[in-house]
Each structure stands twice: as structure tokens, then as C-alpha cells.
PDB file of C-alpha atoms in Angstrom:
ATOM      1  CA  UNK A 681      53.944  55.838  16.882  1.00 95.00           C
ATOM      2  CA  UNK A 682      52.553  55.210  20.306  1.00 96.00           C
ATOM      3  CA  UNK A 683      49.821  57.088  22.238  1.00 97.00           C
ATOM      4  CA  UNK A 684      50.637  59.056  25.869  1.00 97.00           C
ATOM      5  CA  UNK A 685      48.112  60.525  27.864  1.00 98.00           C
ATOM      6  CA  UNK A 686      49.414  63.637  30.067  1.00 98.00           C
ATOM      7  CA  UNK A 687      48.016  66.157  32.603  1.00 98.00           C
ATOM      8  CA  UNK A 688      47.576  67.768  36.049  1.00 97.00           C
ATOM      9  CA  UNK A 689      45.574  65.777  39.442  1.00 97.00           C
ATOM     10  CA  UNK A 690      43.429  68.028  40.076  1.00 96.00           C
ATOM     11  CA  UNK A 691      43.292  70.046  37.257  1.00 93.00           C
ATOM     12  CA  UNK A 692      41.075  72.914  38.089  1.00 94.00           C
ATOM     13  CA  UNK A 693      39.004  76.489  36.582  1.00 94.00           C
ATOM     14  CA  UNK A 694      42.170  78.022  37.745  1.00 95.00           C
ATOM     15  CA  UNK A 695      44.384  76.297  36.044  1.00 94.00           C
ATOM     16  CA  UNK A 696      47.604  74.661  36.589  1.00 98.00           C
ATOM     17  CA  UNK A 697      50.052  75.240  33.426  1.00 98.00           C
ATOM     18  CA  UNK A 698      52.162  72.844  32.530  1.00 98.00           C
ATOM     19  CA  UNK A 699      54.959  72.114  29.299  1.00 98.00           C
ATOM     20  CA  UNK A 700      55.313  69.542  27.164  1.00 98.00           C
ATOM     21  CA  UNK A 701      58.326  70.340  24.778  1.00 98.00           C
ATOM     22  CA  UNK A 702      58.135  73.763  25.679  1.00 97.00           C
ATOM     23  CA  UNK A 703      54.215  74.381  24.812  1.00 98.00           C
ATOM     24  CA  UNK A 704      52.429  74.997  27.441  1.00 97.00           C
ATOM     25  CA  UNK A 705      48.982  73.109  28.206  1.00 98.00           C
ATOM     26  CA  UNK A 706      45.879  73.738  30.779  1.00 96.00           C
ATOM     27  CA  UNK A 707      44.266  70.505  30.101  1.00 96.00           C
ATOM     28  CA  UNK A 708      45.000  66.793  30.037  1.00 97.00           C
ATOM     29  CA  UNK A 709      46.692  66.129  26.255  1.00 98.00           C
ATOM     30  CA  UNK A 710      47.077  63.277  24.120  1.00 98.00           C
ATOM     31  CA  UNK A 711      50.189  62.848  22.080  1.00 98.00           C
ATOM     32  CA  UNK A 712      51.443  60.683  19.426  1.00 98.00           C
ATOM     33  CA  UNK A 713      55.050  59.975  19.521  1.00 97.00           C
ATOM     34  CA  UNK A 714      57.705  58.116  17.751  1.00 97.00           C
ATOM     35  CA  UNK A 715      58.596  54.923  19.342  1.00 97.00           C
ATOM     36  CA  UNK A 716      61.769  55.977  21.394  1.00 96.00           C
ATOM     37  CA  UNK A 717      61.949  59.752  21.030  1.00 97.00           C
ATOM     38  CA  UNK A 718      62.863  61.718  23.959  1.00 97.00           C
ATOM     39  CA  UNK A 719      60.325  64.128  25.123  1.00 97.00           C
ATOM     40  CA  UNK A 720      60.964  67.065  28.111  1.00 97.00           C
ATOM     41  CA  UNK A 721      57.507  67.152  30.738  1.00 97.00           C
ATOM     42  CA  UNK A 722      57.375  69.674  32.909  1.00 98.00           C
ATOM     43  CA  UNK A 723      55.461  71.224  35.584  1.00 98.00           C
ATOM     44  CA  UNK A 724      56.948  74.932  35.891  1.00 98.00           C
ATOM     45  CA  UNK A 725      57.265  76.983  39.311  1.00 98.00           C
ATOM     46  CA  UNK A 726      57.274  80.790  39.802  1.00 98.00           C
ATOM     47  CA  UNK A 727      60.145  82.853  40.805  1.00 96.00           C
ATOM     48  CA  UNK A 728      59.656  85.786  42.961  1.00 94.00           C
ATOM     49  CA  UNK A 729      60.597  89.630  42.249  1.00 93.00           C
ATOM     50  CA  UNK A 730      64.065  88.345  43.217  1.00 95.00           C
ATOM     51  CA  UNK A 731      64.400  85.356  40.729  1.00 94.00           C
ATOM     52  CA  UNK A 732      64.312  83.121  43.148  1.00 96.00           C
ATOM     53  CA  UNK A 733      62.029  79.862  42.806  1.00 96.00           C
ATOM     54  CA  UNK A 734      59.547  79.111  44.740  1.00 97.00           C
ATOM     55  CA  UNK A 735      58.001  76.007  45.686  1.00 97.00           C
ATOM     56  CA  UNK A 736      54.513  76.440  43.897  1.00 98.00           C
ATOM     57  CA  UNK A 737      53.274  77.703  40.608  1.00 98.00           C
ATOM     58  CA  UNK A 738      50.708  81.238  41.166  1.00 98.00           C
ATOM     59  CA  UNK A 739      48.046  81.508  39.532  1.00 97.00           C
ATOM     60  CA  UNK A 740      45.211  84.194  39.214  1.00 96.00           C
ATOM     61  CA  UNK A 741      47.391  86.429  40.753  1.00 96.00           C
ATOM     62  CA  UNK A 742      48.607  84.688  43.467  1.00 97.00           C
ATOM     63  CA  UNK A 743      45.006  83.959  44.579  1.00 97.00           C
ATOM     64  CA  UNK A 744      45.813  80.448  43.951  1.00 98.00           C
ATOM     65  CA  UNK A 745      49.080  78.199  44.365  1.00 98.00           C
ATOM     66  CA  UNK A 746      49.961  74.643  43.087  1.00 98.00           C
ATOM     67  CA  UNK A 747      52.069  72.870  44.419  1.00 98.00           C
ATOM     68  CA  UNK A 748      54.035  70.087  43.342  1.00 97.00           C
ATOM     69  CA  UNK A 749      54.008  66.766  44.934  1.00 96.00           C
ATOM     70  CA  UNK A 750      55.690  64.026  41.911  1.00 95.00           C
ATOM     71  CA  UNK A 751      54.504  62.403  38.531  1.00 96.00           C
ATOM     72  CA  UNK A 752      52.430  59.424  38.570  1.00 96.00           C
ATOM     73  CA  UNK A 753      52.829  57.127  35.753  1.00 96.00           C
ATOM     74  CA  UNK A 754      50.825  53.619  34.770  1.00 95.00           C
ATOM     75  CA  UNK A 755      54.554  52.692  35.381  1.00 94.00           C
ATOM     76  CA  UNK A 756      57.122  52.443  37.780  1.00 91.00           C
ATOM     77  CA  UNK A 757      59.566  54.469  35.360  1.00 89.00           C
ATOM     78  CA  UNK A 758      59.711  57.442  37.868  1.00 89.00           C
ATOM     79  CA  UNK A 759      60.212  57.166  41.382  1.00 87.00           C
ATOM     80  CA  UNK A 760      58.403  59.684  43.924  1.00 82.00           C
ATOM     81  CA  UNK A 761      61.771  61.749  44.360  1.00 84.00           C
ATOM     82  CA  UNK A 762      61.422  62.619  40.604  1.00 89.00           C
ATOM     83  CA  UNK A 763      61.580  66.785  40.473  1.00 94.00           C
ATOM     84  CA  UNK A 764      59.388  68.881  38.393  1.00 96.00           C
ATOM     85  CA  UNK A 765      61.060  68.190  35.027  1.00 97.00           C
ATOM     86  CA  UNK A 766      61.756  64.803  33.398  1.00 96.00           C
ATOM     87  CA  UNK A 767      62.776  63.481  30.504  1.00 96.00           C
ATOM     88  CA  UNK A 768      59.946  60.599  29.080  1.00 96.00           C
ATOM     89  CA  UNK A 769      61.155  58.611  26.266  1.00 96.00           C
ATOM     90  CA  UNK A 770      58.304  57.123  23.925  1.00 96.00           C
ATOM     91  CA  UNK A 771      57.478  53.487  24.861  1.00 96.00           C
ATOM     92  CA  UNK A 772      54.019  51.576  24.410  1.00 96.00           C
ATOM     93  CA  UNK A 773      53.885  50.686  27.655  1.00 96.00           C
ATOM     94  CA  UNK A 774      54.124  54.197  28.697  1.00 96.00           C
ATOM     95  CA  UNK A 775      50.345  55.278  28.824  1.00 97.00           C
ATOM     96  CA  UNK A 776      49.832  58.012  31.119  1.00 97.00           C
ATOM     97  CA  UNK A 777      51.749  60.725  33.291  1.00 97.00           C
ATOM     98  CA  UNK A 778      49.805  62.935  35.343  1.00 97.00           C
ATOM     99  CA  UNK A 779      51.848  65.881  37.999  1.00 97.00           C
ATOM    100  CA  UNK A 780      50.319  64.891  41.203  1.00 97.00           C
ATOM    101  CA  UNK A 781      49.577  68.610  42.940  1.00 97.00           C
ATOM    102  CA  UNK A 782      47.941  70.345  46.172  1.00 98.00           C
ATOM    103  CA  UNK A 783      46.131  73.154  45.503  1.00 98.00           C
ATOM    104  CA  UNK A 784      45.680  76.238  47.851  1.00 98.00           C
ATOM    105  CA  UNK A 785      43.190  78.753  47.730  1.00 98.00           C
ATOM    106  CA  UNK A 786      43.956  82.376  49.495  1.00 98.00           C
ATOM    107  CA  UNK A 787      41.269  83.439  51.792  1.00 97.00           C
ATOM    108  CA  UNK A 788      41.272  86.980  52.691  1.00 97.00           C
ATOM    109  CA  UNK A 789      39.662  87.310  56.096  1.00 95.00           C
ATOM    110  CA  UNK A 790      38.598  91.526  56.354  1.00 93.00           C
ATOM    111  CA  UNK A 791      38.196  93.072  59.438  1.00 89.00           C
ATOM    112  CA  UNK A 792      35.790  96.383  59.404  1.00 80.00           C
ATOM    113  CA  UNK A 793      38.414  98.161  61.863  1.00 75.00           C
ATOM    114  CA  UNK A 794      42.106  98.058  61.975  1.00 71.00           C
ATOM    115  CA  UNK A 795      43.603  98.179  65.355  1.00 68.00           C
ATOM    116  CA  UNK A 796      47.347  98.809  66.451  1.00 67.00           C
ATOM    117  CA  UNK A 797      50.056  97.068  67.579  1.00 70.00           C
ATOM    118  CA  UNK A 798      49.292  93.954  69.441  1.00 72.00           C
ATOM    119  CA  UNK A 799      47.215  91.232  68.992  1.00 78.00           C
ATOM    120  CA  UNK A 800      43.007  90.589  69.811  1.00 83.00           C
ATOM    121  CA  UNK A 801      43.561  87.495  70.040  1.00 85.00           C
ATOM    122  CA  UNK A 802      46.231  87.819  72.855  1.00 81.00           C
ATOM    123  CA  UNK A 803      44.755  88.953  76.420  1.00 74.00           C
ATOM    124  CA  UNK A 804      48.622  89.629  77.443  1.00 76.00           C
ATOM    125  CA  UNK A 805      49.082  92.024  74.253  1.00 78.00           C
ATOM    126  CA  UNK A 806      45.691  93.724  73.855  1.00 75.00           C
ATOM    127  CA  UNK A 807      45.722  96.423  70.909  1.00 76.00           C
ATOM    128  CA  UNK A 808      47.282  99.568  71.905  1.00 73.00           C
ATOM    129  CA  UNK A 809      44.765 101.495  69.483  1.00 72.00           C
ATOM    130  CA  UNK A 810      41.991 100.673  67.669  1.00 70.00           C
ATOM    131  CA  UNK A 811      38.541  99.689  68.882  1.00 69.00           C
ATOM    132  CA  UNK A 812      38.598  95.555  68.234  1.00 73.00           C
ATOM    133  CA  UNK A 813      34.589  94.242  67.632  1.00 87.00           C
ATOM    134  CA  UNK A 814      35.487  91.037  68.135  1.00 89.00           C
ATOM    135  CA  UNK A 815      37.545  87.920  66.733  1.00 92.00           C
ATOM    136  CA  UNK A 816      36.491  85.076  64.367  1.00 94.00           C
ATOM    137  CA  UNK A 817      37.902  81.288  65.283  1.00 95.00           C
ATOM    138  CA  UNK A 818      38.712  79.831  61.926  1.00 96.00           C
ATOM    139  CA  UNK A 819      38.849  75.705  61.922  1.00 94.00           C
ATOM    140  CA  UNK A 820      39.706  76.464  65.669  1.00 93.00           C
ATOM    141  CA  UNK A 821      42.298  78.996  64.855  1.00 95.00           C
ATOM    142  CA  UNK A 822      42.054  82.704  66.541  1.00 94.00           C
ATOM    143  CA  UNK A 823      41.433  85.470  63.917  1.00 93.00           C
ATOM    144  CA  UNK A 824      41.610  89.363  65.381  1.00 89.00           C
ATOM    145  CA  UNK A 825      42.559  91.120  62.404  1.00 88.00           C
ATOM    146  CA  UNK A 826      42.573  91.388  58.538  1.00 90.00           C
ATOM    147  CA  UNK A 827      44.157  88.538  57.379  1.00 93.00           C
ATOM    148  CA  UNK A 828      45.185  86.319  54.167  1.00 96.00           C
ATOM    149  CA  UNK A 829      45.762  82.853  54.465  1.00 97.00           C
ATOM    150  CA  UNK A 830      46.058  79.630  52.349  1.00 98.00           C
ATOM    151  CA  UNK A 831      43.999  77.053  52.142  1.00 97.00           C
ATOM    152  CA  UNK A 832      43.197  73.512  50.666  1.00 97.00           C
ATOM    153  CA  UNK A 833      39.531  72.605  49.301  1.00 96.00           C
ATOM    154  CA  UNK A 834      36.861  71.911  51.613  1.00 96.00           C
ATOM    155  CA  UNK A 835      34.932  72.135  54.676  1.00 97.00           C
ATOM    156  CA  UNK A 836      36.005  74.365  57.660  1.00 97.00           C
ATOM    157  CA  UNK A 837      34.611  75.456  60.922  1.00 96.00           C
ATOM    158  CA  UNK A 838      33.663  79.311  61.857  1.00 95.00           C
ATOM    159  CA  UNK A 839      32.757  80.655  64.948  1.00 94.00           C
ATOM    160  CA  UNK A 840      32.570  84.452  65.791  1.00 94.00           C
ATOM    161  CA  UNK A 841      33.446  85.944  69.376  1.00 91.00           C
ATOM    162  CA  UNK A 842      31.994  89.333  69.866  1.00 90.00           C
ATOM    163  CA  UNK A 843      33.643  91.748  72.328  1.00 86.00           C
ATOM    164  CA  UNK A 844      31.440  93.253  75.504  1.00 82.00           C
ATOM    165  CA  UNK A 845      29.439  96.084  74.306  1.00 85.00           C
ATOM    166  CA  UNK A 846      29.472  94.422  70.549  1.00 89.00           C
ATOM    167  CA  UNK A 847      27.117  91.979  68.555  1.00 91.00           C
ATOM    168  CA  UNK A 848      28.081  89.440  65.978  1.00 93.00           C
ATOM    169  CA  UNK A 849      25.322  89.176  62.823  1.00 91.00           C
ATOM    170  CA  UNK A 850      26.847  87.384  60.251  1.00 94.00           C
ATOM    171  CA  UNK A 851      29.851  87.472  57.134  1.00 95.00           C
ATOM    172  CA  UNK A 852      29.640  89.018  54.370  1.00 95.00           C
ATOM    173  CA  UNK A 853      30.846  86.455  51.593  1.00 94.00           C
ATOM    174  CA  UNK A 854      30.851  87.793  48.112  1.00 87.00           C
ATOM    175  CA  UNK A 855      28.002  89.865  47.323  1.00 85.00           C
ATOM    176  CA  UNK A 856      25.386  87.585  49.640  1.00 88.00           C
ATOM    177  CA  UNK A 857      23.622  89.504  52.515  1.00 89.00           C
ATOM    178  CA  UNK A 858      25.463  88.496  56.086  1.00 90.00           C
ATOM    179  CA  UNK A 859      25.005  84.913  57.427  1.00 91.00           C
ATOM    180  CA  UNK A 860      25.889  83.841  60.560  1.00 90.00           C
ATOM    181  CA  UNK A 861      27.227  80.302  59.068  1.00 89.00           C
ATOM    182  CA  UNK A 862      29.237  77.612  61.423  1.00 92.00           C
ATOM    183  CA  UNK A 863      31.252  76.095  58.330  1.00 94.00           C
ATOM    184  CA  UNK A 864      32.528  76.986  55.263  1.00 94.00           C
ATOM    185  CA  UNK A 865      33.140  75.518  52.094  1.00 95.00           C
ATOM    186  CA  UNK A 866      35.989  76.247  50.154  1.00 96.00           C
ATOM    187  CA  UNK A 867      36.268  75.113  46.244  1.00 95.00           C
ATOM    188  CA  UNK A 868      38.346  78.768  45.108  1.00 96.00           C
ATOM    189  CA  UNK A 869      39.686  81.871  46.556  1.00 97.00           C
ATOM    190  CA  UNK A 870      37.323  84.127  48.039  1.00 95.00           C
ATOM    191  CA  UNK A 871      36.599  86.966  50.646  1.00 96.00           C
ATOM    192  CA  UNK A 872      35.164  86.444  53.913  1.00 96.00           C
ATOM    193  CA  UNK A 873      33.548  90.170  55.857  1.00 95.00           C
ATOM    194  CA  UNK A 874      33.085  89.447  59.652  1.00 94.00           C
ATOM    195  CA  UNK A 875      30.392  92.115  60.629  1.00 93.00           C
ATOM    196  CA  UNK A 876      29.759  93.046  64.200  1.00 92.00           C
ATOM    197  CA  UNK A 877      27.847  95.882  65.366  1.00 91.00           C
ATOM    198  CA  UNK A 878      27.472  98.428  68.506  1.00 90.00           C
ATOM    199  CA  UNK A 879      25.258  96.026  71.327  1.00 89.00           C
ATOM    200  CA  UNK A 880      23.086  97.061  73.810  1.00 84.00           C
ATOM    201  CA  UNK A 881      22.546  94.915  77.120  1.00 79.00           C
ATOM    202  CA  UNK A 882      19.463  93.703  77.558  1.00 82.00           C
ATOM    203  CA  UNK A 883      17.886  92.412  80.818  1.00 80.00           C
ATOM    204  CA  UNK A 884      15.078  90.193  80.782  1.00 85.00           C
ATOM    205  CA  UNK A 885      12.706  89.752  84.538  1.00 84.00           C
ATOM    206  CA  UNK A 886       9.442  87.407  84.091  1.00 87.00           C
ATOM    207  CA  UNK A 887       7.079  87.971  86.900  1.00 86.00           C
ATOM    208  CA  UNK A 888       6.790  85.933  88.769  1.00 87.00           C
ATOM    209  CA  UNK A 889      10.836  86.147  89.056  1.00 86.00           C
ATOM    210  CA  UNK A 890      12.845  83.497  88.115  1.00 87.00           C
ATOM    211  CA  UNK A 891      11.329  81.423  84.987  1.00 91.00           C
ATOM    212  CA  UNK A 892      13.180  80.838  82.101  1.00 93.00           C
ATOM    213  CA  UNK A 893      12.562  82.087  78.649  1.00 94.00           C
ATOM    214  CA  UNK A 894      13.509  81.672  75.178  1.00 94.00           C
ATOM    215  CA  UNK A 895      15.601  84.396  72.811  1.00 92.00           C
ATOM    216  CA  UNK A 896      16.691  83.768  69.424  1.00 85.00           C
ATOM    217  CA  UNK A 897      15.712  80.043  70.265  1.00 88.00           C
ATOM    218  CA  UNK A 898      18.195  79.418  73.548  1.00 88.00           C
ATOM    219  CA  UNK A 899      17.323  78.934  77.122  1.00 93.00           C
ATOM    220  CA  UNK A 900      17.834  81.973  79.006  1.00 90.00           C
ATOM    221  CA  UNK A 901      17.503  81.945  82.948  1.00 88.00           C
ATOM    222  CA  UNK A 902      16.230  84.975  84.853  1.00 86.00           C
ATOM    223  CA  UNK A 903      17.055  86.170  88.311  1.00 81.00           C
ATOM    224  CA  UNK A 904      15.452  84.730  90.728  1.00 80.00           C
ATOM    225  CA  UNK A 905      13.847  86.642  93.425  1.00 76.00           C
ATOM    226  CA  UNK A 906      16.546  85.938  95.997  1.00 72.00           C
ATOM    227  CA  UNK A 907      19.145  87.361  93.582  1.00 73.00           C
ATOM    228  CA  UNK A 908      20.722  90.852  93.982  1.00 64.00           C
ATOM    229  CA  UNK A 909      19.347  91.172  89.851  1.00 65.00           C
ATOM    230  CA  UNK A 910      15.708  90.863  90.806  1.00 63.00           C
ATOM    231  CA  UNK A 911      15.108  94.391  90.752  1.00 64.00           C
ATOM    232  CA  UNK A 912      16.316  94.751  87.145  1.00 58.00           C
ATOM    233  CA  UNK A 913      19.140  97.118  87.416  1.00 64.00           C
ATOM    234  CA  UNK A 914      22.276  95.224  89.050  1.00 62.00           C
ATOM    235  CA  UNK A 915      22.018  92.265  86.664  1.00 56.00           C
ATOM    236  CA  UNK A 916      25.279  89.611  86.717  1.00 55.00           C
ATOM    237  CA  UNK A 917      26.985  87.709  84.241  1.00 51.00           C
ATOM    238  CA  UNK A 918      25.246  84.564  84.890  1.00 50.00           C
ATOM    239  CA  UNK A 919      22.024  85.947  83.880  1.00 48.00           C
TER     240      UNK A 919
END
């Protein structure tokens, strides 16, 4: 007999499945085989509604996706072109096969409104209907609307744009209260909840006119007496 030593890279809480002589396996295995025997590995891929294949396997209902990349032996015995199922014969110096995967999480992004047809994110083809609080940029990427998307593990960027007349406070992730957080870490699929809410315009005057003071911790500047906003009613964008 000699020993082999297969599994998944990464293998994760979500799975992936894969076969080994038709049994199927959710964690790294050790088997003892007969010196020569032929043995079928394989990492299996989902069909759609259609039977079709598609290039990952679903798990968790489709909130996660694995995708196949090659096997990576302590040998040269497969090349990187090798598909999803191979044939391993039993040899001692045949130690370990791992399926070398990418693994994508689905992040549903939920708008509180829906809005027609167009886009927020497009100034050129502004919603027809709808009343649009505001977008989210995702790792730099323009968000208007409910939307699911897939992603890889790890850190991304977030930064929320309220429209005029609306205020950004913070996403609702999971049952945590909002937080206005900058980046995100992703390790499994999950929910994200931009909240905005109804603004009112505020103007702030100092007396005398024209110091600066601090809100929510920035540097605000106030008009300055020979500004048209000094008498606290026609106040301009820059202020």
C-alpha cells in the first residue's frame, strides 16, 4: 500500500465538495492504496436549470462559488492544463493532490428604494421614477441600486454619496446597528443596507462673520461679511 494525501486550497465553512471514486469529501482525506491501482479525483461543477455546466461549483445556495483553477501535486505528474477530473494511479512518490480553487462570496448590496428605468449612477440617464437617496462607491465602483455581486476574500473600500436634500448615516450589516465604515472585510457572503435619510440644510454664521468652526470634527468655513451669505438666508455652495 502507499499513503496519498488529497483535498481542496482553500477549503472553507462553506465547503467545496469534491469525489474521490465517486464518494464525495468536504475535508482533506488520507487514503491507502494499492501500489499501482487507478483511482478517479475529481472536483465536480454545477449545471444550470438547462444542464448546462458551468464553470464553478455553488454552494449554500449559490451564495458561494468555487471555482476551479488545476491540481497541484508534490509532483510534476499533472500539468496546469489538467481539467477537473483525472485519473491518479497509486505510486509512493505520489504524496499529495490538492484542487487549487478561487472562492467568491455573493454580496447583496440593498437599496431602501427602488427607482425606474435608468441608472443613479449615470447623470445622462437619471431614473425616470423613483426617488434615488443616494449611491454607494464600492472598491471605487458606482452602486445606485439593489445589487448582487461576487466577490473574493478580503478588504474593500466603501464610500457613500448622498443626494441634495438627503443624509448618509451608516450600513446596516447583519443585525449590527448602522456604521458609517470606509472598508469592508469580506471572509463569507453577506448583506450590506445603505441607509440614508431626509436632510435638512443647515447654515452656520459666527459673529463676528467669517471664522471657521468645527462639525462632526471637519473644518467648516463661514461667510464672510463681504459675502452675499452673511445675512444667513442666501447661503452658497462653498459654504
Amino acid at each position: 500500500l502507499t499513503s496519498i494525501t488529497i483535498g481542496t486550497n482553500p477549503s472553507t465553512a462553506y465547503g467545496p465538495v469534491f469525489l474521490v471514486d465517486g464518494t464525495s469529501y468536504t475535508s482533506t482525506q488520507v487514503f491507502e492504496w494499492p501500489l499501482g491501482s487507478a483511482h478517479v479525483v475529481q472536483f465536480p461543477l454545477s449545471m444550470n436549470n438547462q444542464g448546462t455546466t458551468l464553470p464553478y461549483q455553488s454552494a449554500q445556495s449559490d451564495n458561494v462559488r468555487f471555482y476551479f483553477g488545476s491540481w497541484v501535486a508534490n509532483t510534476n505528474v499533472f500539468s496546469a492544463s489538467s481539467g477537473n477530473v483525472v485519473v491518479v494511479t497509486a505510486d509512493p512518490s505520489l504524496t499529495t493532490l490538492f484542487a487549487s480553487l478561487t472562492v467568491n462570496y455573493l454580496v447583496n448590496i440593498i437599496f431602501p428604494s427602488s427607482v425606474g428605468s435608468g441608472s443613479p449612477c449615470d447623470p445622462l440617464n437619471p431614473p425616470t421614477s423613483g426617488l434615488p437617496e443616494g449611491v454607494i462607491y464600492f472598491n471605487s465602483v458606482c452602486v445606485g441600486a439593489t445589487t448582487s455581486i461576487y466577490e473574493t476574500a478580503g478588504t474593500y473600500t466603501l464610500s457613500a454619496v448622498p443626494y441634495p436634500g438627503w443624509a448618509f448615516y451608516g450600513y446596516i450589516i447583519g443585525n449590527q446597528p448602522p456604521n458609517p465604515l470606509q472598508t469592508l472585510n469580506i471572509n463569507g457572503p453577506l448583506t450590506i443596507y445603505p441607509q440614508f435619510s431626509i436632510a435638512k440644510r443647515v447654515d452656520f454664521l459666527t459673529s463676528p462673520l467669517g471664522l471657521q468652526v468645527l462639525v462632526d470634527g471637519a473644518v467648516i468655513n463661514t461667510p464672510s461679511i463681504y459675502s452675499g451669505a452673511s445675512d444667513g438666508v442666501s447661503c452658497p455652495p462653498d459654504f
